[in-house]
PDB file of C-alpha atoms in Angstrom:
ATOM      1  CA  UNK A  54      10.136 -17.609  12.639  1.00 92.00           C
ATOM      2  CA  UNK A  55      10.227 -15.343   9.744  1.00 96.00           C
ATOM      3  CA  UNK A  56       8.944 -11.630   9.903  1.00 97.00           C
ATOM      4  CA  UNK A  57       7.931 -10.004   7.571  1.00 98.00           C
ATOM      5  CA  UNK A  58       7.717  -5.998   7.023  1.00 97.00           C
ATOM      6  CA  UNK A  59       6.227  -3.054   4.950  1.00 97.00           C
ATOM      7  CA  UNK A  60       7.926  -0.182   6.115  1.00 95.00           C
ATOM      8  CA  UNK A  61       5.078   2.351   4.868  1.00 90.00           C
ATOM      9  CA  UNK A  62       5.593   6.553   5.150  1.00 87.00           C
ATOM     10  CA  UNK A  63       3.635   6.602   8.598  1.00 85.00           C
ATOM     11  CA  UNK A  64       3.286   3.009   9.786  1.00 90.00           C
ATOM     12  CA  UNK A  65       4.797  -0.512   9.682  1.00 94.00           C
ATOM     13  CA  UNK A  66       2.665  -3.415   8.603  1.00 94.00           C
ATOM     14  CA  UNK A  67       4.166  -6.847   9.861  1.00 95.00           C
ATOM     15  CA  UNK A  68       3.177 -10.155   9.462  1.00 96.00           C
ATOM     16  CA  UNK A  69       5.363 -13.258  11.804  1.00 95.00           C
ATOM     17  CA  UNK A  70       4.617 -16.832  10.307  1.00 93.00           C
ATOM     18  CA  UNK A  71       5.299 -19.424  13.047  1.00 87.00           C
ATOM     19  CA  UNK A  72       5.594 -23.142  12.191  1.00 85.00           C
ATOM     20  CA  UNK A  73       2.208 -24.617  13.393  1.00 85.00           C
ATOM     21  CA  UNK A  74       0.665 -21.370  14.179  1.00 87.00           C
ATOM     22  CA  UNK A  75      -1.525 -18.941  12.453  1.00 89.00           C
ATOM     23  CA  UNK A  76       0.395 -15.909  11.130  1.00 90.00           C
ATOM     24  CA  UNK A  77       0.878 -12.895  13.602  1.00 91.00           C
ATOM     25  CA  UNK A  78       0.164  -9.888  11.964  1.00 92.00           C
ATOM     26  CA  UNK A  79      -0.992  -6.016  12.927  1.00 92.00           C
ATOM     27  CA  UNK A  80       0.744  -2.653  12.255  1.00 90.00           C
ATOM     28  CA  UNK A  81       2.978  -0.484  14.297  1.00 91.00           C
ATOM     29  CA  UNK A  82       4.759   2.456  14.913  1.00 88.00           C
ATOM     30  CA  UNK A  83       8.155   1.166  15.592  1.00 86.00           C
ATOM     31  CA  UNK A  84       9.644  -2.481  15.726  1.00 88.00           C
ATOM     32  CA  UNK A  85       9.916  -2.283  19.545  1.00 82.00           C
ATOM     33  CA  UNK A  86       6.408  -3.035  19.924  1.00 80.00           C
ATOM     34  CA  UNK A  87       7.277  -6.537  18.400  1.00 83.00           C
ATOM     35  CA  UNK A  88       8.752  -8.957  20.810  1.00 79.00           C
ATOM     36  CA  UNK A  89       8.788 -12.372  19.286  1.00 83.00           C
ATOM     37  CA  UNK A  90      12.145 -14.251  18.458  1.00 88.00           C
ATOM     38  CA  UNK A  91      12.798 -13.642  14.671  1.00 93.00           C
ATOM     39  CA  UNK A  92      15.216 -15.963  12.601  1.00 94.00           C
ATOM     40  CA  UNK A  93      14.699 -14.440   9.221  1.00 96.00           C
ATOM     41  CA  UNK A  94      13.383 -10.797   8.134  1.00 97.00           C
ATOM     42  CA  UNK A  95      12.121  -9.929   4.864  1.00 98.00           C
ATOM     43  CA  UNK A  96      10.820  -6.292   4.084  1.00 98.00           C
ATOM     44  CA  UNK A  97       9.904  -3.559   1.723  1.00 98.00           C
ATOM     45  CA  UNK A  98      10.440   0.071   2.810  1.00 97.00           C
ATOM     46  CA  UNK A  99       9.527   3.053   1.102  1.00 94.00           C
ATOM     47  CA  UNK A 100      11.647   5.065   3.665  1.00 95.00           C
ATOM     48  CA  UNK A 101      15.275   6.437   3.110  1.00 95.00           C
ATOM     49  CA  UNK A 102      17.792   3.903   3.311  1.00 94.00           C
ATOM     50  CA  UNK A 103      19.263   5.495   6.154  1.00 95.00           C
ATOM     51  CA  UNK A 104      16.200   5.688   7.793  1.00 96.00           C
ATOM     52  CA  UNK A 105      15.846   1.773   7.189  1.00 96.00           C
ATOM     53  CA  UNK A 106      18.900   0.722   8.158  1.00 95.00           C
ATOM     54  CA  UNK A 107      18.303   2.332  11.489  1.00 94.00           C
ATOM     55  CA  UNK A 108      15.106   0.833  12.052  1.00 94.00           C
ATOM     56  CA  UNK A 109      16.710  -2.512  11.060  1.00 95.00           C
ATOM     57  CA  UNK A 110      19.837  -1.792  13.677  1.00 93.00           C
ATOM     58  CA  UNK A 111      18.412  -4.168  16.792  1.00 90.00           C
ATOM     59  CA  UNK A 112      17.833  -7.207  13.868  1.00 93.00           C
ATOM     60  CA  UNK A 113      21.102  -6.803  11.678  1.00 93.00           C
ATOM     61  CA  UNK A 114      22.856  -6.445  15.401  1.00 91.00           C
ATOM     62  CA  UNK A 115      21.771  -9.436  16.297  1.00 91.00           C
ATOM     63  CA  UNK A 116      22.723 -11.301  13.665  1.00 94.00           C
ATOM     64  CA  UNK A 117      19.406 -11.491  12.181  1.00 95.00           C
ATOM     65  CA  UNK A 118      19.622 -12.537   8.217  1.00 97.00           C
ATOM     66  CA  UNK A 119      17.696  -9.565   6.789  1.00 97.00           C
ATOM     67  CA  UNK A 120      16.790  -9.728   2.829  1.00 98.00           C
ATOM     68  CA  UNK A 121      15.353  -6.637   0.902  1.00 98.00           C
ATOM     69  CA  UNK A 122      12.934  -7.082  -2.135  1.00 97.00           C
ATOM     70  CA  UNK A 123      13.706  -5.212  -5.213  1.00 96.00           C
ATOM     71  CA  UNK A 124      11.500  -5.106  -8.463  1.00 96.00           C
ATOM     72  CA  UNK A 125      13.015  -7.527 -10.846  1.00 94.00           C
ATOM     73  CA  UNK A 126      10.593  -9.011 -13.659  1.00 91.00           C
ATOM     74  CA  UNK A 127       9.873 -12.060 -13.878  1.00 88.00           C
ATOM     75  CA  UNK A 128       7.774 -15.465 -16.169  1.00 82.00           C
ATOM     76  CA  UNK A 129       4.958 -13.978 -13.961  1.00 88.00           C
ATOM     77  CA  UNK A 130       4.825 -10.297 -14.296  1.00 96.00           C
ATOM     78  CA  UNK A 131       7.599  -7.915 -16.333  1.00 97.00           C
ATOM     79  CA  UNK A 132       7.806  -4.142 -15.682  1.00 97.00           C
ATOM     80  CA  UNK A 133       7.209  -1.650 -18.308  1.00 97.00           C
ATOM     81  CA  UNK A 134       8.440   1.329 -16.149  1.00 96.00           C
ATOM     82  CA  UNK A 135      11.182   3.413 -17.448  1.00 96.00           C
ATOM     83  CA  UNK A 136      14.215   2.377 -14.895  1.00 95.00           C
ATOM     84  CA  UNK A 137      12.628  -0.729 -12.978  1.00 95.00           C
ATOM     85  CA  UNK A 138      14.756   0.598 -10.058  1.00 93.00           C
ATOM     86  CA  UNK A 139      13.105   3.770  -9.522  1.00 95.00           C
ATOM     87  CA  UNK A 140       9.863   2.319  -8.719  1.00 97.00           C
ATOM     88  CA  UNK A 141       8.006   1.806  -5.587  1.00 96.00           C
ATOM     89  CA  UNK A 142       8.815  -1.124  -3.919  1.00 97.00           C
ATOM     90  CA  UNK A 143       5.567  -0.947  -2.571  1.00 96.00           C
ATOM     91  CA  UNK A 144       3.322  -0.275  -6.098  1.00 98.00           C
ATOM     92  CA  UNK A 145       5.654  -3.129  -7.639  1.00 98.00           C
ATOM     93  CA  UNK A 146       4.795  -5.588  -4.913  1.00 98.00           C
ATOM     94  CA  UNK A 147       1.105  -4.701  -5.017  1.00 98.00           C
ATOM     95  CA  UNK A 148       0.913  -5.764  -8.650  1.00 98.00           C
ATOM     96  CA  UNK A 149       2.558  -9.129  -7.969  1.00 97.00           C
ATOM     97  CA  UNK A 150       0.251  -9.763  -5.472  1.00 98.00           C
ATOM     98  CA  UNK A 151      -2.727  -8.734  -6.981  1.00 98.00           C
ATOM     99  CA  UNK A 152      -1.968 -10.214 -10.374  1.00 97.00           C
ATOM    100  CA  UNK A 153      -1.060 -13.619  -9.047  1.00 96.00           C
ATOM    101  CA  UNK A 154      -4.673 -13.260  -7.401  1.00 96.00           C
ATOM    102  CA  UNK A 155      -6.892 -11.682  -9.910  1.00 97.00           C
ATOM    103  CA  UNK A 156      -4.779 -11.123 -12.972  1.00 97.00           C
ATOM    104  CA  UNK A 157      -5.715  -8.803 -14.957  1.00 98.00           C
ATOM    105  CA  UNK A 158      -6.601  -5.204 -12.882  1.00 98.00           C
ATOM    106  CA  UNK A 159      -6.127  -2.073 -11.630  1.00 99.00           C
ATOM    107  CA  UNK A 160      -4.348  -2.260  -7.889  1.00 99.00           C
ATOM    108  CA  UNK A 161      -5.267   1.109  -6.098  1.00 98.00           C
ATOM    109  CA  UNK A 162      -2.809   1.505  -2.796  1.00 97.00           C
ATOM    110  CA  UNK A 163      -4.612   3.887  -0.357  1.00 96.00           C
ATOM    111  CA  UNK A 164      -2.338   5.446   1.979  1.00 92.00           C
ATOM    112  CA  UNK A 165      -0.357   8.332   3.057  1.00 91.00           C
ATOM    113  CA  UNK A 166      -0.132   8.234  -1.001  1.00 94.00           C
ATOM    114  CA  UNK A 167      -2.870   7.809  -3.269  1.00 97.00           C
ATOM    115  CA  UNK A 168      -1.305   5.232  -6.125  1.00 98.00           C
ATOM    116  CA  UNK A 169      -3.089   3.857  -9.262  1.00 99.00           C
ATOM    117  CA  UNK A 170      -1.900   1.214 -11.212  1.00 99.00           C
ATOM    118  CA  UNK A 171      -2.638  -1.216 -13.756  1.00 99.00           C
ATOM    119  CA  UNK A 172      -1.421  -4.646 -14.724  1.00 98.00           C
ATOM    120  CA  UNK A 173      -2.267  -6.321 -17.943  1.00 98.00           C
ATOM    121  CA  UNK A 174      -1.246  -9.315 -20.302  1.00 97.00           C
ATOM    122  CA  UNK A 175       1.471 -10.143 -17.882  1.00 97.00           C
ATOM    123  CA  UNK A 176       2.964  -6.833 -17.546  1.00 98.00           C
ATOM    124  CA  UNK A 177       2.889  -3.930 -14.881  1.00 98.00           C
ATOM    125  CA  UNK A 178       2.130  -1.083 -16.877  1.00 98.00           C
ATOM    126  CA  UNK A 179       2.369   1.880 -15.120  1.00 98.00           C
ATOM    127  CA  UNK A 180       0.117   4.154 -12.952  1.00 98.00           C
ATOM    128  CA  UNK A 181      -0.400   7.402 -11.103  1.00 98.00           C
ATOM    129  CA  UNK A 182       0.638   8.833  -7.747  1.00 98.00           C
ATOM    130  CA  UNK A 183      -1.609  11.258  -5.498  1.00 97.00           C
ATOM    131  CA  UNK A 184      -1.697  12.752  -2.258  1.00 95.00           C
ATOM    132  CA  UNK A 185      -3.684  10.079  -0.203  1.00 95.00           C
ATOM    133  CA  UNK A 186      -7.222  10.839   1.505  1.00 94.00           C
ATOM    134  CA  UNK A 187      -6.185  12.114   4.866  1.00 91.00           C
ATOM    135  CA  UNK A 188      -3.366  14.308   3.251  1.00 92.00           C
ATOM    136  CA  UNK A 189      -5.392  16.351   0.823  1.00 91.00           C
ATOM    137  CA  UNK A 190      -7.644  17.308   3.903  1.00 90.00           C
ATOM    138  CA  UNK A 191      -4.630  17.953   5.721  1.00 88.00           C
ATOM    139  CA  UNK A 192      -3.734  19.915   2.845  1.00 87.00           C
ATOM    140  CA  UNK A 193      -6.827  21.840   2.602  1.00 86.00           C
ATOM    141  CA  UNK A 194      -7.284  22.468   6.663  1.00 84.00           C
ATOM    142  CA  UNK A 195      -4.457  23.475   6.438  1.00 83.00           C
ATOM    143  CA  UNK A 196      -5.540  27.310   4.511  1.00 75.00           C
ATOM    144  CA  UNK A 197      -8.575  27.076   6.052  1.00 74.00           C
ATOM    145  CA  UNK A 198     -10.427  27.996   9.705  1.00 71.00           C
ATOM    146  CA  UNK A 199     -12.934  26.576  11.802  1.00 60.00           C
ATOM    147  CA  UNK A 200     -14.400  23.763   9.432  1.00 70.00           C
ATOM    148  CA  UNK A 201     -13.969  21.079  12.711  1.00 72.00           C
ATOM    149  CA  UNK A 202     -12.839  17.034  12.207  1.00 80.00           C
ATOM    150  CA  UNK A 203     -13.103  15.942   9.392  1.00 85.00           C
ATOM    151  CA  UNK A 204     -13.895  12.053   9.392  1.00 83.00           C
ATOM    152  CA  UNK A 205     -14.657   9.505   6.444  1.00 84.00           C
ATOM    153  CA  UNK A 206     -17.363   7.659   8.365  1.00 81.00           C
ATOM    154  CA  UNK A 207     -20.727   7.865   7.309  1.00 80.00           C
ATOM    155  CA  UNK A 208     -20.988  10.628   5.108  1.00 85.00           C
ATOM    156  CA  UNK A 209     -23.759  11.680   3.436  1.00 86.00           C
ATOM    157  CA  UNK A 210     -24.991  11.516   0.173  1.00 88.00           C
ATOM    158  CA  UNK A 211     -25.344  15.015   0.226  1.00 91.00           C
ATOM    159  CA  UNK A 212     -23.430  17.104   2.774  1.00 89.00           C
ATOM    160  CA  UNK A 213     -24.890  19.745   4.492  1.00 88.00           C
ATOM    161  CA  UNK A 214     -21.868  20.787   6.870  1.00 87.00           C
ATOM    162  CA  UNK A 215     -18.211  21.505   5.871  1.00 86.00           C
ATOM    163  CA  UNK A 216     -16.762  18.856   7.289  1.00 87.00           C
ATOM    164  CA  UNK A 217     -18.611  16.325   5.562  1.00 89.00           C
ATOM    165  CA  UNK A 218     -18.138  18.617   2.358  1.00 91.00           C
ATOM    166  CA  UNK A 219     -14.149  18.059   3.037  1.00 91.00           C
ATOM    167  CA  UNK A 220     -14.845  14.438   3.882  1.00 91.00           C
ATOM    168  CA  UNK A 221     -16.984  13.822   0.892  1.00 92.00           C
ATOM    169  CA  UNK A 222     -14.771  15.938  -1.458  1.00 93.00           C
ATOM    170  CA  UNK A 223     -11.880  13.995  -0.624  1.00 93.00           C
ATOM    171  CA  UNK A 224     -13.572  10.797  -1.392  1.00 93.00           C
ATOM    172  CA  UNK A 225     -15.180  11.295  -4.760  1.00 95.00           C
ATOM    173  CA  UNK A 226     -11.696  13.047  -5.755  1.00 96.00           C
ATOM    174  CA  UNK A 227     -10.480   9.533  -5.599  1.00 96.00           C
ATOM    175  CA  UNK A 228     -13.307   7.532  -6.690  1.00 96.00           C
ATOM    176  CA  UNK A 229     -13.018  10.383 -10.186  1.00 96.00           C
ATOM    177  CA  UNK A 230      -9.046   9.147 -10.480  1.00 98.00           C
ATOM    178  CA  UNK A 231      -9.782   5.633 -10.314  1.00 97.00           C
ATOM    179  CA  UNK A 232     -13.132   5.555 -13.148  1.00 96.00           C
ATOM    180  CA  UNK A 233     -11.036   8.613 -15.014  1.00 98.00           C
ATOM    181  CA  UNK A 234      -7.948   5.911 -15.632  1.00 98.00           C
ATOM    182  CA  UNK A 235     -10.018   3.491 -16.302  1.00 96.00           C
ATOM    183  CA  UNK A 236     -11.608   5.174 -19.265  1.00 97.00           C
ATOM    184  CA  UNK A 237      -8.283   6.714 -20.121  1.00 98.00           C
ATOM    185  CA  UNK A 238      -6.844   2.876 -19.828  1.00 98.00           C
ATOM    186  CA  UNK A 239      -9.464   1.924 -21.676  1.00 98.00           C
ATOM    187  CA  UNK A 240      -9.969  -1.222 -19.409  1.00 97.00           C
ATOM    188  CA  UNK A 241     -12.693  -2.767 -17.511  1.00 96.00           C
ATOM    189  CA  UNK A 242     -10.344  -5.032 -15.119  1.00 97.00           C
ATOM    190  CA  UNK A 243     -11.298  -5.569 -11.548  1.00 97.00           C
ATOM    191  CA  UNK A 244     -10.066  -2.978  -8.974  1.00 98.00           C
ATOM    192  CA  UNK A 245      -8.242  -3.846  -6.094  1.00 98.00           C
ATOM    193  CA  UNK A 246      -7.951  -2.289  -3.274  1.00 98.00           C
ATOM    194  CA  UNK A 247      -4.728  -2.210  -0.664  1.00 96.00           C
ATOM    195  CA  UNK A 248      -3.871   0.518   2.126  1.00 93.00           C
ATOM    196  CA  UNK A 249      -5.065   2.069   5.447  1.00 91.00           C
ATOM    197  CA  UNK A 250      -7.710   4.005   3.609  1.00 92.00           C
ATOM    198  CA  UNK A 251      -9.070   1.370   1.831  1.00 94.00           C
ATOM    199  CA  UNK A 252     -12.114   0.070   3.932  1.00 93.00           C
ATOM    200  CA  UNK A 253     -13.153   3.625   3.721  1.00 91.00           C
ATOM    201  CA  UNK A 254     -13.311   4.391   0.069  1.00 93.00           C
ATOM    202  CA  UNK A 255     -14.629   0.860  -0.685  1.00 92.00           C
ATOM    203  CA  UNK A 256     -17.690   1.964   1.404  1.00 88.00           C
ATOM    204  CA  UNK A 257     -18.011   5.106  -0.406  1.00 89.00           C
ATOM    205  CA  UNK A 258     -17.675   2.758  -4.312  1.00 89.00           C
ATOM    206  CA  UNK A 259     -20.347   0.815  -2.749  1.00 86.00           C
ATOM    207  CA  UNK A 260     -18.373  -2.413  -3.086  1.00 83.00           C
ATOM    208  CA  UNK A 261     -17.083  -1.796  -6.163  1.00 88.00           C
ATOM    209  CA  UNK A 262     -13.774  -3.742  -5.729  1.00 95.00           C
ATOM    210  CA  UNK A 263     -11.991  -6.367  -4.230  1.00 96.00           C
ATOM    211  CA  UNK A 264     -10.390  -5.599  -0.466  1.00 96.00           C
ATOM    212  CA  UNK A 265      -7.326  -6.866   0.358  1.00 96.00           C
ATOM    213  CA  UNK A 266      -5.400  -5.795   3.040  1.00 93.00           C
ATOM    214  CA  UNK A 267      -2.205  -7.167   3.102  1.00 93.00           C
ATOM    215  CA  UNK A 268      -1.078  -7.085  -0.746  1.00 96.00           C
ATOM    216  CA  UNK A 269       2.220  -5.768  -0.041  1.00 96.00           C
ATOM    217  CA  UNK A 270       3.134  -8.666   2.345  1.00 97.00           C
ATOM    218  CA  UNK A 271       1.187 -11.008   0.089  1.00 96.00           C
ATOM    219  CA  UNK A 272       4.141  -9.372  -2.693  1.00 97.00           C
ATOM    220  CA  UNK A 273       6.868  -9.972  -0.406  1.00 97.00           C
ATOM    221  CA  UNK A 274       6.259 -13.843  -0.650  1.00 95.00           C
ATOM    222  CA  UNK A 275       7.110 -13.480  -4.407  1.00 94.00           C
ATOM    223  CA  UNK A 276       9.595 -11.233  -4.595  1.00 95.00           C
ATOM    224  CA  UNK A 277      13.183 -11.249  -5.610  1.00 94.00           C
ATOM    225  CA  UNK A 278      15.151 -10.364  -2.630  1.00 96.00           C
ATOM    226  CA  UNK A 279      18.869  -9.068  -1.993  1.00 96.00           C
ATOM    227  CA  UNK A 280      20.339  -9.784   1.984  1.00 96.00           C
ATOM    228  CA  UNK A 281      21.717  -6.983   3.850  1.00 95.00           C
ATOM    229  CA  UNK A 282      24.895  -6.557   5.361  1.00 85.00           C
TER     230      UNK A 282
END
């Protein structure tokens, strides 16, 4: 069975394909909550390599191949960035996903990070990194008193108590990023949209995009990958 991980800033995604079987998949905290036999491991991680490594120990230990994608261009999709190597794994695998899917668009990742980026002609272009929904209202509770939960669940049109007002503000912060790039972009490709906060702000765009939650597992299928020792 192979597993199959994106090691995220606050949780792990997994997906476990089993011959004959529908794919396992869910998110967790840590990699004891998943007890199946594993032959082979692929994953992305966004985390320290130390901190990957340990989280990796009870696989490699075992004897467990364990392969690592990197962002290496390829006849599908070539990277414009600067140094290739200093890009997200995450963002890179994404684009792969999404452009092998909908070619042409504009992949928004909605996480503990807010990223924003755009593939075109065959070619990851670039994008934008924010702090993600639940962080800016961290961020602002944080200087602030007594405005109460804050939750992105059926807000309002029009707020009429702060913590919709946070809520609300947080949202159309990120709905203003995504249209702003597109004008500055000067494209009118699909969005996509990936991440924990997703479901959320494609409520609040009224459907204005294409869900799908598992992109960066989708990219791991496609990736290049190096095996570590």
């Amino acid at each position: 069975m192979t597993l199959y991980l994106d090691i995220g800033n606050t949780w792990i995604k997994y997906q476990l394909e089993r011959p004959g079987l529908a794919p396992q998949q869910g998110r967790v905290e840590s990699l004891n909550d998943i007890d199946e036999p594993v032959d082979k491991l692929v994953f992305a991680s966004v985390r320290t390599k130390q901190a990957t490594r340990a989280l990796l120990s009870c696989f490699l230990a075992r004897g467990v191949p364990c392969y690592e994608a990197y962002v290496s261009s390829s006849a599908e999709l070539s990277c414009d960035y600067d140094t290739p190597a200093t890009l997200g794994i995450d963002r890179w695998l994404a684009a792969l996903a999404a452009q092998q899917r909908f070619g042409d668009c504009i992949v928004a990742d909605a996480g503990t990070a807010l990223t924003v980026d755009w593939v075109s002609g065959g070619r990851y272009r670039g994008g934008v990194i924010v702090q993600g929904l639940q962080q800016s209202v961290n961020n602002l509770l944080s200087g602030t008193h007594l405005v109460g939960e804050v939750s992105f669940d059926s807000l309002p049109c029009v707020p009429t108590n702060t913590a919709h007002a946070v809520g609300l503000g947080a949202m159309a912060q990120a709905e203003g990023l995504i249209d702003g790039l597109r004008v500055r972009w000067q494209t009118d490709a699909p969005l996509v949209l990936t991440g924990g906060d997703a479901p959320n702000l494609i409520r609040f765009m009224d459907g204005r995009a294409e869900y799908c939650p598992n992109l960066v597992i989708e990219g791991l299928k496609k990736a290049s990958l190096r095996e570590v020792k």
